[in-house]
Short mmCIF file of N, CA and C in Angstrom, two decimals:
data_model
loop_
_atom_site.label_atom_id
_atom_site.label_comp_id
_atom_site.label_asym_id
_atom_site.label_seq_id
_atom_site.Cartn_x
_atom_site.Cartn_y
_atom_site.Cartn_z
N UNK A 14 89.90 127.95 103.84
CA UNK A 14 91.24 127.49 103.76
C UNK A 14 91.52 126.64 104.94
N UNK A 15 92.18 125.44 104.78
CA UNK A 15 92.36 124.53 105.86
C UNK A 15 93.50 125.10 106.75
N UNK A 16 93.33 124.68 107.99
CA UNK A 16 94.38 124.93 109.05
C UNK A 16 95.50 124.16 108.87
N UNK A 17 96.75 124.66 109.27
CA UNK A 17 97.84 123.88 109.24
C UNK A 17 97.78 122.56 109.72
N UNK A 18 97.06 122.33 110.82
CA UNK A 18 96.87 121.14 111.50
C UNK A 18 96.09 120.04 110.70
N UNK A 19 95.09 120.73 109.93
CA UNK A 19 94.35 119.91 108.91
C UNK A 19 95.25 119.31 107.79
N UNK A 20 96.14 120.11 107.44
CA UNK A 20 97.01 119.61 106.44
C UNK A 20 97.95 118.50 106.94
N UNK A 21 98.45 118.71 108.12
CA UNK A 21 99.30 117.70 108.74
C UNK A 21 98.56 116.47 108.93
N UNK A 22 97.40 116.48 109.35
CA UNK A 22 96.50 115.32 109.46
C UNK A 22 96.23 114.51 108.22
N UNK A 23 95.95 115.35 107.03
CA UNK A 23 95.79 114.87 105.77
C UNK A 23 97.07 114.21 105.18
N UNK A 24 98.18 114.96 105.53
CA UNK A 24 99.62 114.31 105.08
C UNK A 24 99.67 113.00 105.78
N UNK A 25 99.46 112.87 107.20
CA UNK A 25 99.66 111.61 107.93
C UNK A 25 98.80 110.56 107.29
N UNK A 26 97.55 110.89 107.05
CA UNK A 26 96.56 109.93 106.38
C UNK A 26 97.07 109.49 105.10
N UNK A 27 97.61 110.44 104.20
CA UNK A 27 98.03 110.04 102.82
C UNK A 27 99.32 109.13 103.08
N UNK A 28 100.27 109.57 103.98
CA UNK A 28 101.37 108.78 104.28
C UNK A 28 101.10 107.41 104.69
N UNK A 29 100.17 107.27 105.75
CA UNK A 29 99.77 105.85 106.24
C UNK A 29 99.22 105.06 105.12
N UNK A 30 98.43 105.54 104.24
CA UNK A 30 97.71 104.88 103.25
C UNK A 30 98.81 104.41 102.15
N UNK A 31 99.84 105.32 101.82
CA UNK A 31 100.83 104.86 100.88
C UNK A 31 101.77 103.88 101.46
N UNK A 32 102.07 104.03 102.81
CA UNK A 32 102.97 103.02 103.39
C UNK A 32 102.26 101.61 103.51
N UNK A 33 101.01 101.50 103.76
CA UNK A 33 100.37 100.30 103.61
C UNK A 33 100.26 99.69 102.32
N UNK A 34 99.99 100.57 101.35
CA UNK A 34 99.90 100.23 99.86
C UNK A 34 101.24 99.50 99.43
N UNK A 35 102.37 100.23 99.99
CA UNK A 35 103.71 99.81 99.53
C UNK A 35 104.44 98.95 100.59
N UNK A 36 103.73 98.28 101.40
CA UNK A 36 104.46 97.55 102.54
C UNK A 36 105.42 96.62 102.18
N UNK A 37 105.22 95.92 100.98
CA UNK A 37 106.13 95.01 100.35
C UNK A 37 107.61 95.65 100.26
N UNK A 38 107.64 96.94 99.96
CA UNK A 38 108.99 97.63 99.83
C UNK A 38 109.80 97.71 101.15
N UNK A 39 109.10 97.33 102.39
CA UNK A 39 109.75 97.43 103.58
C UNK A 39 109.60 96.05 104.28
N UNK A 40 110.08 95.00 103.51
CA UNK A 40 110.00 93.62 103.84
C UNK A 40 110.74 93.45 105.35
N UNK A 41 111.85 94.21 105.52
CA UNK A 41 112.54 94.14 106.77
C UNK A 41 111.92 94.64 108.05
N UNK A 42 110.93 95.49 107.79
CA UNK A 42 110.33 96.11 108.84
C UNK A 42 109.18 95.38 109.47
N UNK A 43 109.04 95.17 110.65
CA UNK A 43 107.84 94.42 111.22
C UNK A 43 106.76 95.05 110.79
N UNK A 44 105.66 94.39 110.48
CA UNK A 44 104.40 94.93 109.97
C UNK A 44 103.74 95.93 110.85
N UNK A 45 103.90 95.74 112.14
CA UNK A 45 103.24 96.61 113.04
C UNK A 45 103.99 97.94 113.18
N UNK A 46 105.23 98.07 112.54
CA UNK A 46 105.99 99.31 112.64
C UNK A 46 106.05 100.02 111.34
N UNK A 47 105.38 99.53 110.23
CA UNK A 47 105.48 100.12 108.97
C UNK A 47 104.82 101.54 108.97
N UNK A 48 103.69 101.75 109.64
CA UNK A 48 102.88 102.95 109.69
C UNK A 48 103.77 104.16 110.36
N UNK A 49 104.74 103.79 111.13
CA UNK A 49 105.55 104.76 111.79
C UNK A 49 106.68 105.31 111.04
N UNK A 50 106.96 104.81 109.83
CA UNK A 50 107.94 105.19 109.07
C UNK A 50 107.72 106.71 108.46
N UNK A 51 108.80 107.33 108.11
CA UNK A 51 108.70 108.72 107.73
C UNK A 51 108.41 108.89 106.17
N UNK A 52 107.95 110.06 105.83
CA UNK A 52 107.75 110.37 104.37
C UNK A 52 109.17 110.15 103.64
N UNK A 53 110.27 110.50 104.31
CA UNK A 53 111.47 110.40 103.67
C UNK A 53 111.84 108.92 103.32
N UNK A 54 111.55 108.05 104.25
CA UNK A 54 111.81 106.57 104.04
C UNK A 54 110.82 106.08 102.83
N UNK A 55 109.67 106.48 102.71
CA UNK A 55 108.67 106.11 101.69
C UNK A 55 109.28 106.67 100.36
N UNK A 56 109.66 107.93 100.23
CA UNK A 56 110.20 108.54 99.03
C UNK A 56 111.44 107.60 98.53
N UNK A 57 112.41 107.35 99.43
CA UNK A 57 113.60 106.59 99.16
C UNK A 57 113.15 105.15 98.59
N UNK A 58 112.20 104.49 99.24
CA UNK A 58 111.78 103.14 98.91
C UNK A 58 111.06 103.19 97.44
N UNK A 59 110.16 104.14 97.27
CA UNK A 59 109.31 104.22 96.14
C UNK A 59 110.23 104.48 94.96
N UNK A 60 111.03 105.55 95.12
CA UNK A 60 111.92 105.91 94.02
C UNK A 60 112.87 104.94 93.49
N UNK A 61 113.45 104.32 94.58
CA UNK A 61 114.41 103.11 94.24
C UNK A 61 113.69 101.85 93.65
N UNK A 62 112.69 101.48 94.37
CA UNK A 62 112.18 100.10 93.94
C UNK A 62 110.62 100.05 93.62
N UNK A 63 109.97 101.24 93.65
CA UNK A 63 108.58 101.09 93.46
C UNK A 63 108.16 101.00 91.91
N UNK A 64 106.93 100.98 91.63
CA UNK A 64 106.37 100.90 90.36
C UNK A 64 105.97 102.30 89.87
N UNK A 65 105.75 102.38 88.57
CA UNK A 65 105.38 103.68 87.99
C UNK A 65 104.11 104.22 88.65
N UNK A 66 103.11 103.22 89.09
CA UNK A 66 102.01 103.67 89.73
C UNK A 66 102.27 104.15 91.18
N UNK A 67 103.14 103.53 91.96
CA UNK A 67 103.51 104.08 93.22
C UNK A 67 104.25 105.29 93.15
N UNK A 68 104.95 105.63 92.17
CA UNK A 68 105.59 106.89 92.02
C UNK A 68 104.55 107.97 91.76
N UNK A 69 103.51 107.60 90.87
CA UNK A 69 102.51 108.55 90.57
C UNK A 69 101.74 108.92 91.83
N UNK A 70 101.39 107.82 92.50
CA UNK A 70 100.64 107.97 93.86
C UNK A 70 101.39 108.88 94.76
N UNK A 71 102.63 108.78 94.89
CA UNK A 71 103.57 109.60 95.77
C UNK A 71 103.35 111.03 95.22
N UNK A 72 103.54 111.30 94.07
CA UNK A 72 103.42 112.67 93.45
C UNK A 72 102.13 113.25 93.67
N UNK A 73 100.90 112.56 93.48
CA UNK A 73 99.62 112.97 93.66
C UNK A 73 99.39 113.24 95.18
N UNK A 74 99.85 112.46 96.11
CA UNK A 74 99.59 112.66 97.43
C UNK A 74 100.30 113.87 98.05
N UNK A 75 101.63 114.01 97.65
CA UNK A 75 102.56 115.04 98.29
C UNK A 75 103.03 116.12 97.48
N UNK A 76 102.72 115.95 96.16
CA UNK A 76 103.34 117.04 95.09
C UNK A 76 104.68 116.70 94.63
N UNK A 77 104.75 116.99 93.39
CA UNK A 77 106.21 116.60 92.78
C UNK A 77 107.22 117.52 93.43
N UNK A 78 106.81 118.83 93.68
CA UNK A 78 107.83 119.63 94.29
C UNK A 78 108.43 119.29 95.57
N UNK A 79 107.43 118.74 96.39
CA UNK A 79 107.94 118.30 97.91
C UNK A 79 108.61 117.07 97.66
N UNK A 80 108.35 116.14 96.87
CA UNK A 80 109.09 114.85 96.61
C UNK A 80 110.48 115.21 96.13
N UNK A 81 110.61 116.14 95.12
CA UNK A 81 111.86 116.55 94.59
C UNK A 81 112.67 117.16 95.67
N UNK A 82 112.25 118.00 96.46
CA UNK A 82 112.97 118.66 97.60
C UNK A 82 113.50 117.59 98.56
N UNK A 83 112.76 116.56 98.92
CA UNK A 83 113.24 115.46 99.74
C UNK A 83 114.35 114.62 98.99
N UNK A 84 114.11 114.23 97.71
CA UNK A 84 115.02 113.56 96.95
C UNK A 84 116.35 114.33 96.89
N UNK A 85 116.30 115.67 96.66
CA UNK A 85 117.60 116.49 96.42
C UNK A 85 118.32 116.57 97.77
N UNK A 86 117.63 116.62 98.95
CA UNK A 86 118.30 116.62 100.19
C UNK A 86 118.93 115.16 100.43
N UNK A 87 118.28 114.21 100.03
CA UNK A 87 118.83 112.74 100.38
C UNK A 87 120.15 112.66 99.43
N UNK A 88 120.10 113.03 98.27
CA UNK A 88 121.21 112.78 97.46
C UNK A 88 122.50 113.60 97.75
N UNK A 89 122.18 114.73 98.50
CA UNK A 89 123.32 115.53 98.93
C UNK A 89 123.94 114.95 100.29
N UNK A 90 123.25 113.98 100.85
CA UNK A 90 123.77 113.51 102.15
C UNK A 90 125.04 112.79 101.87
N UNK A 91 125.87 112.64 102.94
CA UNK A 91 127.15 111.95 102.87
C UNK A 91 126.94 110.48 102.43
N UNK A 92 126.00 109.79 102.95
CA UNK A 92 125.66 108.34 102.76
C UNK A 92 124.51 108.38 101.80
N UNK A 93 124.68 108.04 100.63
CA UNK A 93 123.62 108.02 99.54
C UNK A 93 123.01 106.56 99.65
N UNK A 94 121.65 106.54 99.51
CA UNK A 94 121.04 105.18 99.52
C UNK A 94 120.33 104.99 98.31
N UNK A 95 120.57 105.71 97.26
CA UNK A 95 119.86 105.49 95.90
C UNK A 95 120.71 104.68 95.07
N UNK A 96 120.17 103.87 94.23
CA UNK A 96 120.92 103.19 93.12
C UNK A 96 121.36 104.26 92.17
N UNK A 97 122.62 104.11 91.66
CA UNK A 97 123.18 105.03 90.72
C UNK A 97 122.15 105.42 89.53
N UNK A 98 121.57 104.43 88.96
CA UNK A 98 120.69 104.71 87.86
C UNK A 98 119.46 105.46 88.34
N UNK A 99 118.98 105.15 89.43
CA UNK A 99 117.83 105.80 89.98
C UNK A 99 118.14 107.30 90.30
N UNK A 100 119.25 107.54 90.95
CA UNK A 100 119.66 108.81 91.27
C UNK A 100 119.87 109.74 89.85
N UNK A 101 120.35 109.14 88.85
CA UNK A 101 120.60 109.77 87.62
C UNK A 101 119.16 110.14 87.12
N UNK A 102 118.28 109.12 86.92
CA UNK A 102 117.00 109.36 86.33
C UNK A 102 116.24 110.45 87.04
N UNK A 103 116.10 110.29 88.34
CA UNK A 103 115.22 111.26 89.01
C UNK A 103 115.94 112.74 89.16
N UNK A 104 117.21 112.64 89.09
CA UNK A 104 117.84 114.01 89.04
C UNK A 104 117.46 114.76 87.67
N UNK A 105 117.49 114.00 86.64
CA UNK A 105 117.19 114.49 85.26
C UNK A 105 115.57 114.75 85.32
N UNK A 106 114.83 113.92 85.78
CA UNK A 106 113.38 114.03 85.96
C UNK A 106 112.92 115.40 86.53
N UNK A 107 113.48 115.45 87.84
CA UNK A 107 113.13 116.58 88.71
C UNK A 107 113.75 117.92 88.24
N UNK A 108 114.81 117.91 87.55
CA UNK A 108 115.40 119.13 86.83
C UNK A 108 114.48 119.67 85.93
N UNK A 109 113.77 118.72 85.13
CA UNK A 109 112.92 119.24 84.06
C UNK A 109 111.60 119.53 84.62
N UNK A 110 110.90 118.69 85.56
CA UNK A 110 109.55 118.90 85.97
C UNK A 110 109.37 119.59 87.34
N UNK A 111 110.40 119.69 88.06
CA UNK A 111 110.30 120.42 89.36
C UNK A 111 111.71 121.25 89.63
N UNK A 112 111.85 122.18 88.66
CA UNK A 112 113.19 122.85 88.90
C UNK A 112 113.27 123.79 90.05
#
């Protein structure tokens, strides 16, 4: 069984790889700062503007339950950053596949 630190290192490697792969979604961020972004930033960008492939990659790397949890926390925030149609779609999607 992996140690918790092993999981966090694996998470960081997965996050870094996905941030690099989806760097175009962060066009306003200097290229040398993209790898410092959080998982929450990646979730928001991929769900709002990513492709089907990038959403699948996100689910595979971090699990649909974890992504759903982040999404639900983000849409409860006072200042929502999701497009209305994106929020509606993923609310329905996660309610069905990650209740």
